[in-house]
Tab-separated table of N, CA and C in Angstrom:
chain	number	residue	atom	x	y	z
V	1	UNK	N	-16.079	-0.241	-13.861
V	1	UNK	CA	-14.927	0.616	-13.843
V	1	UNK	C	-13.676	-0.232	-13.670
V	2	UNK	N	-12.468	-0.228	-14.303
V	2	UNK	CA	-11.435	-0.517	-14.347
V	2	UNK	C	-10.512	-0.775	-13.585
V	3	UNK	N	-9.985	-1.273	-12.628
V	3	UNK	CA	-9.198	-1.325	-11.520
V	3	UNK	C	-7.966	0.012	-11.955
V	4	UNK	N	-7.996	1.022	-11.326
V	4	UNK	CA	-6.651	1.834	-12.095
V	4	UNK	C	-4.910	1.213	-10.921
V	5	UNK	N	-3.716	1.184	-11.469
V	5	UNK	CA	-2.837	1.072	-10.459
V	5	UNK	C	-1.799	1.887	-11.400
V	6	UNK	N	-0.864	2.007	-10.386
V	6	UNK	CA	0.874	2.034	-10.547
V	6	UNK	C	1.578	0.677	-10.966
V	7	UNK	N	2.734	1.287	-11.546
V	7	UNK	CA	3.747	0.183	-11.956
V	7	UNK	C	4.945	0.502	-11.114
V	8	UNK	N	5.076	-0.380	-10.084
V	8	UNK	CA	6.795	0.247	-8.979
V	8	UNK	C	7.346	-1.238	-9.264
V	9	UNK	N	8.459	-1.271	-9.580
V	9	UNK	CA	9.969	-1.880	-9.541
V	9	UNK	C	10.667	-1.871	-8.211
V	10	UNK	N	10.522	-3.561	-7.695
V	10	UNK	CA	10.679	-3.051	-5.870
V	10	UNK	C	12.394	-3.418	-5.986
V	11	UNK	N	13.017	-2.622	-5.130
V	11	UNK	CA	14.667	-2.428	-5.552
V	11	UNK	C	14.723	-3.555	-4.542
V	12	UNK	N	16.312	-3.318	-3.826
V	12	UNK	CA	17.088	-4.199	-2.611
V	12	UNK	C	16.402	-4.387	-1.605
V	13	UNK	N	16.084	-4.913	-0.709
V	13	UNK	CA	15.683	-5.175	0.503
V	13	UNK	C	13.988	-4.394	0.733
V	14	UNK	N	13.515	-3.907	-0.088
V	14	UNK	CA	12.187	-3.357	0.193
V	14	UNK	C	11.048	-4.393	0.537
V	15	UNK	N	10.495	-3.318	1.702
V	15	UNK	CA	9.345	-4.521	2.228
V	15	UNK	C	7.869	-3.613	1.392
V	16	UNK	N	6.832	-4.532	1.726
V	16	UNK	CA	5.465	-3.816	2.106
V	16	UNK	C	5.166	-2.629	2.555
V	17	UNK	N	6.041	-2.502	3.604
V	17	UNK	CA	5.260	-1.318	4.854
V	17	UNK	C	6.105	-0.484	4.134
V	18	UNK	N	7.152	-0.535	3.526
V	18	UNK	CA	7.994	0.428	2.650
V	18	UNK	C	7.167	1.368	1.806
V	19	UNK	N	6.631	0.274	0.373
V	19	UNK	CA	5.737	0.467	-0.468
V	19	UNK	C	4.824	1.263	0.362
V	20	UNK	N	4.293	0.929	1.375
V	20	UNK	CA	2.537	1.305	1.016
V	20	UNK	C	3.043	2.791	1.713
V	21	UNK	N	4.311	2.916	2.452
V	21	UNK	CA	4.452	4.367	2.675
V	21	UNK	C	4.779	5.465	1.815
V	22	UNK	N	5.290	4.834	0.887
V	22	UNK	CA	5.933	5.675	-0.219
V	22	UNK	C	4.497	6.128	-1.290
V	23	UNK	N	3.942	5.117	-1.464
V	23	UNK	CA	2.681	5.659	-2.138
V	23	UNK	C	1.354	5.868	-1.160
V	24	UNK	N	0.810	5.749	0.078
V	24	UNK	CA	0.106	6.125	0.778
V	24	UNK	C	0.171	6.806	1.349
V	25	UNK	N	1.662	6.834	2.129
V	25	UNK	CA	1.568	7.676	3.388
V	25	UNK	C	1.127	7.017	4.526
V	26	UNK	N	0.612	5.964	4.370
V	26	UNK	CA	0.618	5.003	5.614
V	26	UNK	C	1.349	3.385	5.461
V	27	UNK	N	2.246	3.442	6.509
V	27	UNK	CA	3.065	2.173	6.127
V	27	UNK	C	2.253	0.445	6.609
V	28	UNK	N	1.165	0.645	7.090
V	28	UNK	CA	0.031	0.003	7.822
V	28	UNK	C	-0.708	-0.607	6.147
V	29	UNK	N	-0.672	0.329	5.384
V	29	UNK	CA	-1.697	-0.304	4.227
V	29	UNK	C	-1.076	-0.204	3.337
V	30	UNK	N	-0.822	-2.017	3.459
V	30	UNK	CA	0.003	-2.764	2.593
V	30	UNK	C	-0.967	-3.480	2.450
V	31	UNK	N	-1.842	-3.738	2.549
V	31	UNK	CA	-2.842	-4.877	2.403
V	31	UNK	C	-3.341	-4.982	1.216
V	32	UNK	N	-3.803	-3.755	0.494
V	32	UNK	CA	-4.179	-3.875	-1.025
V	32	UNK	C	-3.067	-4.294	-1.919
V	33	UNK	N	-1.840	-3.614	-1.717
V	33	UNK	CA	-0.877	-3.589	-2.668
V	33	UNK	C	-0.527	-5.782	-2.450
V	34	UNK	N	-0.559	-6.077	-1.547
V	34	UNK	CA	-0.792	-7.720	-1.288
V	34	UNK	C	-1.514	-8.115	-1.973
V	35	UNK	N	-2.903	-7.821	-2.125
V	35	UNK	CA	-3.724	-8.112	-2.925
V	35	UNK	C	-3.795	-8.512	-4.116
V	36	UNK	N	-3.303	-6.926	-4.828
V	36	UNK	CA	-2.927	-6.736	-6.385
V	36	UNK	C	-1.867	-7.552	-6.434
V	37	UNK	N	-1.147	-8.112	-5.675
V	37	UNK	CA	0.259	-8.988	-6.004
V	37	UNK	C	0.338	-10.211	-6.194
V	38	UNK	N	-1.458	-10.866	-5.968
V	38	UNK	CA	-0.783	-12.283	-5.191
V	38	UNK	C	-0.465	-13.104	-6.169
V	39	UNK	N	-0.537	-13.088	-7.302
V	39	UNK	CA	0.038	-13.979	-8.128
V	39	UNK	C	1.462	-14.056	-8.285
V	40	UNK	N	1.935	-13.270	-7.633
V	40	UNK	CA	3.671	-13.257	-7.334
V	40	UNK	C	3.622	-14.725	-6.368
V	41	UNK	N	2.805	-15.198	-5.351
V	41	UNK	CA	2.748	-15.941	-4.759
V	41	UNK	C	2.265	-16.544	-4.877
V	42	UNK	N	2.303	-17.843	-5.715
V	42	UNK	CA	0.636	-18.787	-6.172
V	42	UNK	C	0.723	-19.673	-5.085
V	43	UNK	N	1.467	-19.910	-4.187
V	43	UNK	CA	0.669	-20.987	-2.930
V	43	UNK	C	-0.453	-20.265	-2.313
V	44	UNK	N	-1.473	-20.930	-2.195
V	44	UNK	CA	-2.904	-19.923	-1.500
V	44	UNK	C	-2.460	-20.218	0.076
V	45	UNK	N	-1.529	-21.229	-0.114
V	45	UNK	CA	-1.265	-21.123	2.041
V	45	UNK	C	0.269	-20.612	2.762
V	46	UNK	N	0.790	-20.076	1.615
V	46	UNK	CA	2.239	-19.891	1.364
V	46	UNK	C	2.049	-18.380	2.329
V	47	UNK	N	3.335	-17.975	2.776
V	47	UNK	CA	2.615	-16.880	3.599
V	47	UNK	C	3.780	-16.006	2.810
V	48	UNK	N	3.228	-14.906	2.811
V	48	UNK	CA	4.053	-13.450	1.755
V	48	UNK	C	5.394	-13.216	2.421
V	49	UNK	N	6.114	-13.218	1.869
V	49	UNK	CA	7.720	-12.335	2.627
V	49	UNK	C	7.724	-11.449	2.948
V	50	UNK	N	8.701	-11.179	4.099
V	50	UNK	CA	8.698	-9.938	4.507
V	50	UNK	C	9.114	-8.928	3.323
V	51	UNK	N	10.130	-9.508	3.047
V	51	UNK	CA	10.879	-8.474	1.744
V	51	UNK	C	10.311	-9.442	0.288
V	52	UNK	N	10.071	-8.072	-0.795
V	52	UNK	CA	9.828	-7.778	-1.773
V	52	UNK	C	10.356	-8.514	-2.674
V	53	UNK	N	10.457	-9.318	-3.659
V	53	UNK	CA	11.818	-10.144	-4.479
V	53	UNK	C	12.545	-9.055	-5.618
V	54	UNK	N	13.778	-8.934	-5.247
V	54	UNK	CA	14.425	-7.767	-5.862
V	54	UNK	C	13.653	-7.579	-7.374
V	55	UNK	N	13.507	-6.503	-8.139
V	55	UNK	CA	12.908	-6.767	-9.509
V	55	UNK	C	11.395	-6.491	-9.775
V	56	UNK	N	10.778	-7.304	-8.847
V	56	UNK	CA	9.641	-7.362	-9.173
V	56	UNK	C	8.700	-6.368	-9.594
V	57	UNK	N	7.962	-6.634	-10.145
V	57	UNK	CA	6.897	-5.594	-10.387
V	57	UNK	C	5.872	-5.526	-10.337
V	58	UNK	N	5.821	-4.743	-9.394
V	58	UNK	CA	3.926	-4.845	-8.521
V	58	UNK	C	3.260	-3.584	-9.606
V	59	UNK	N	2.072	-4.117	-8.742
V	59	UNK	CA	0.726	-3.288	-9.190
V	59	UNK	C	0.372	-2.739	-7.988
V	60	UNK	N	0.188	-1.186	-7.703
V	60	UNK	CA	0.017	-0.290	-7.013
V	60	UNK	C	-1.486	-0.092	-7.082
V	61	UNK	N	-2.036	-0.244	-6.087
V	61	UNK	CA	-3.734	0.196	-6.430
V	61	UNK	C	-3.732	1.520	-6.314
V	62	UNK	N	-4.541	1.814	-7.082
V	62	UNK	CA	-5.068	3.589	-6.965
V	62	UNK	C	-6.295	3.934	-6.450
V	63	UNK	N	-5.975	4.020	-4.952
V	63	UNK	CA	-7.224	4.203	-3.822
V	63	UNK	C	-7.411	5.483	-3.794
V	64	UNK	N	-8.542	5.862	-3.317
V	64	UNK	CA	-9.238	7.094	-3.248
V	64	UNK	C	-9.217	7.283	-1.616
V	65	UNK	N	-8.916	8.646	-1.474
V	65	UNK	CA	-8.675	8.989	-0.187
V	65	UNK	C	-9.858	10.473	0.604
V	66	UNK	N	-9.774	9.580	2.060
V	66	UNK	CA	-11.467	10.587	2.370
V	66	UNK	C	-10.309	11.879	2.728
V	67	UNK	N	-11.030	13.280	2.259
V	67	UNK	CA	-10.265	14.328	2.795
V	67	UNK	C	-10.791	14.411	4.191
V	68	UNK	N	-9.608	14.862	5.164
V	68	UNK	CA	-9.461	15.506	6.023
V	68	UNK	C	-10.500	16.086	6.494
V	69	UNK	N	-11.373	15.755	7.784
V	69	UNK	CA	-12.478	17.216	8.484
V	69	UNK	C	-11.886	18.317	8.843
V	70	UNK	N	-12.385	19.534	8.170
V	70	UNK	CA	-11.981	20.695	8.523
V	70	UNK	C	-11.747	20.869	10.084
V	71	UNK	N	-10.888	21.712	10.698
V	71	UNK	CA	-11.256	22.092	12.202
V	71	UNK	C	-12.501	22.058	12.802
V	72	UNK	N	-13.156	22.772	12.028
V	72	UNK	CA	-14.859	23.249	12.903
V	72	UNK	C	-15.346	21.871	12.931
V	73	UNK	N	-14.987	20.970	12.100
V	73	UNK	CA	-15.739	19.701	11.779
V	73	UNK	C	-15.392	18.382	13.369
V	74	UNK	N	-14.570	18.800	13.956
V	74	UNK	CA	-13.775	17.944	14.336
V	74	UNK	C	-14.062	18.487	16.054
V	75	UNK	N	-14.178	17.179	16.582
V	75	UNK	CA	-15.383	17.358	18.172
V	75	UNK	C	-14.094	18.135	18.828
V	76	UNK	N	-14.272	18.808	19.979
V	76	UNK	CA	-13.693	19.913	20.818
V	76	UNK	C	-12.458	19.406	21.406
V	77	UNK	N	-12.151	17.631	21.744
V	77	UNK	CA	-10.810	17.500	22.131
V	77	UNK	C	-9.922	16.876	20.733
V	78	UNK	N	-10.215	17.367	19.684
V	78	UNK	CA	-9.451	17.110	18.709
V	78	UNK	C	-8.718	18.170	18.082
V	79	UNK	N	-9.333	18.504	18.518
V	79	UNK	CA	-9.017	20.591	17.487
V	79	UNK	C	-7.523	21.098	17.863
């Protein structure tokens, strides 16, 4: 199967935790979208920037997400 992604154009000052909120919903998982990127960065010991290089254009992975446990599903101090 095919790796599927997005195409985002990272504007002014955008970081990671930006990205992965805007398409996840969690600003924590940036880690794939790193992944799909690293050839933006070819030092293998080079460490990633905080911010995005204006322009660029990443590859967005298209992760699959576990739904939600219903209420009933979910132990008695969670509910």
């Amino acid at each position: 199967m095919a790796e599927r992604h997005l195409l985002h154009i990272a504007g002014p000052m955008e970081r990671w935790d930006h990205i992965a909120y805007r398409y996840y919903g969690n600003a924590s998982a940036y880690g794939p979208i790193i992944a799909a990127n690293r050839e933006l960065f070819p030092a293998t010991l080079a460490p990633v920037p905080q911010f995005v290089p204006e322009g660029a254009e990443l590859k967005i992975p298209v992760i699959d997400t576990v739904p939600a446990p219903r209420p009933d599903q979910l132990p008695p101090w969670s509910r």
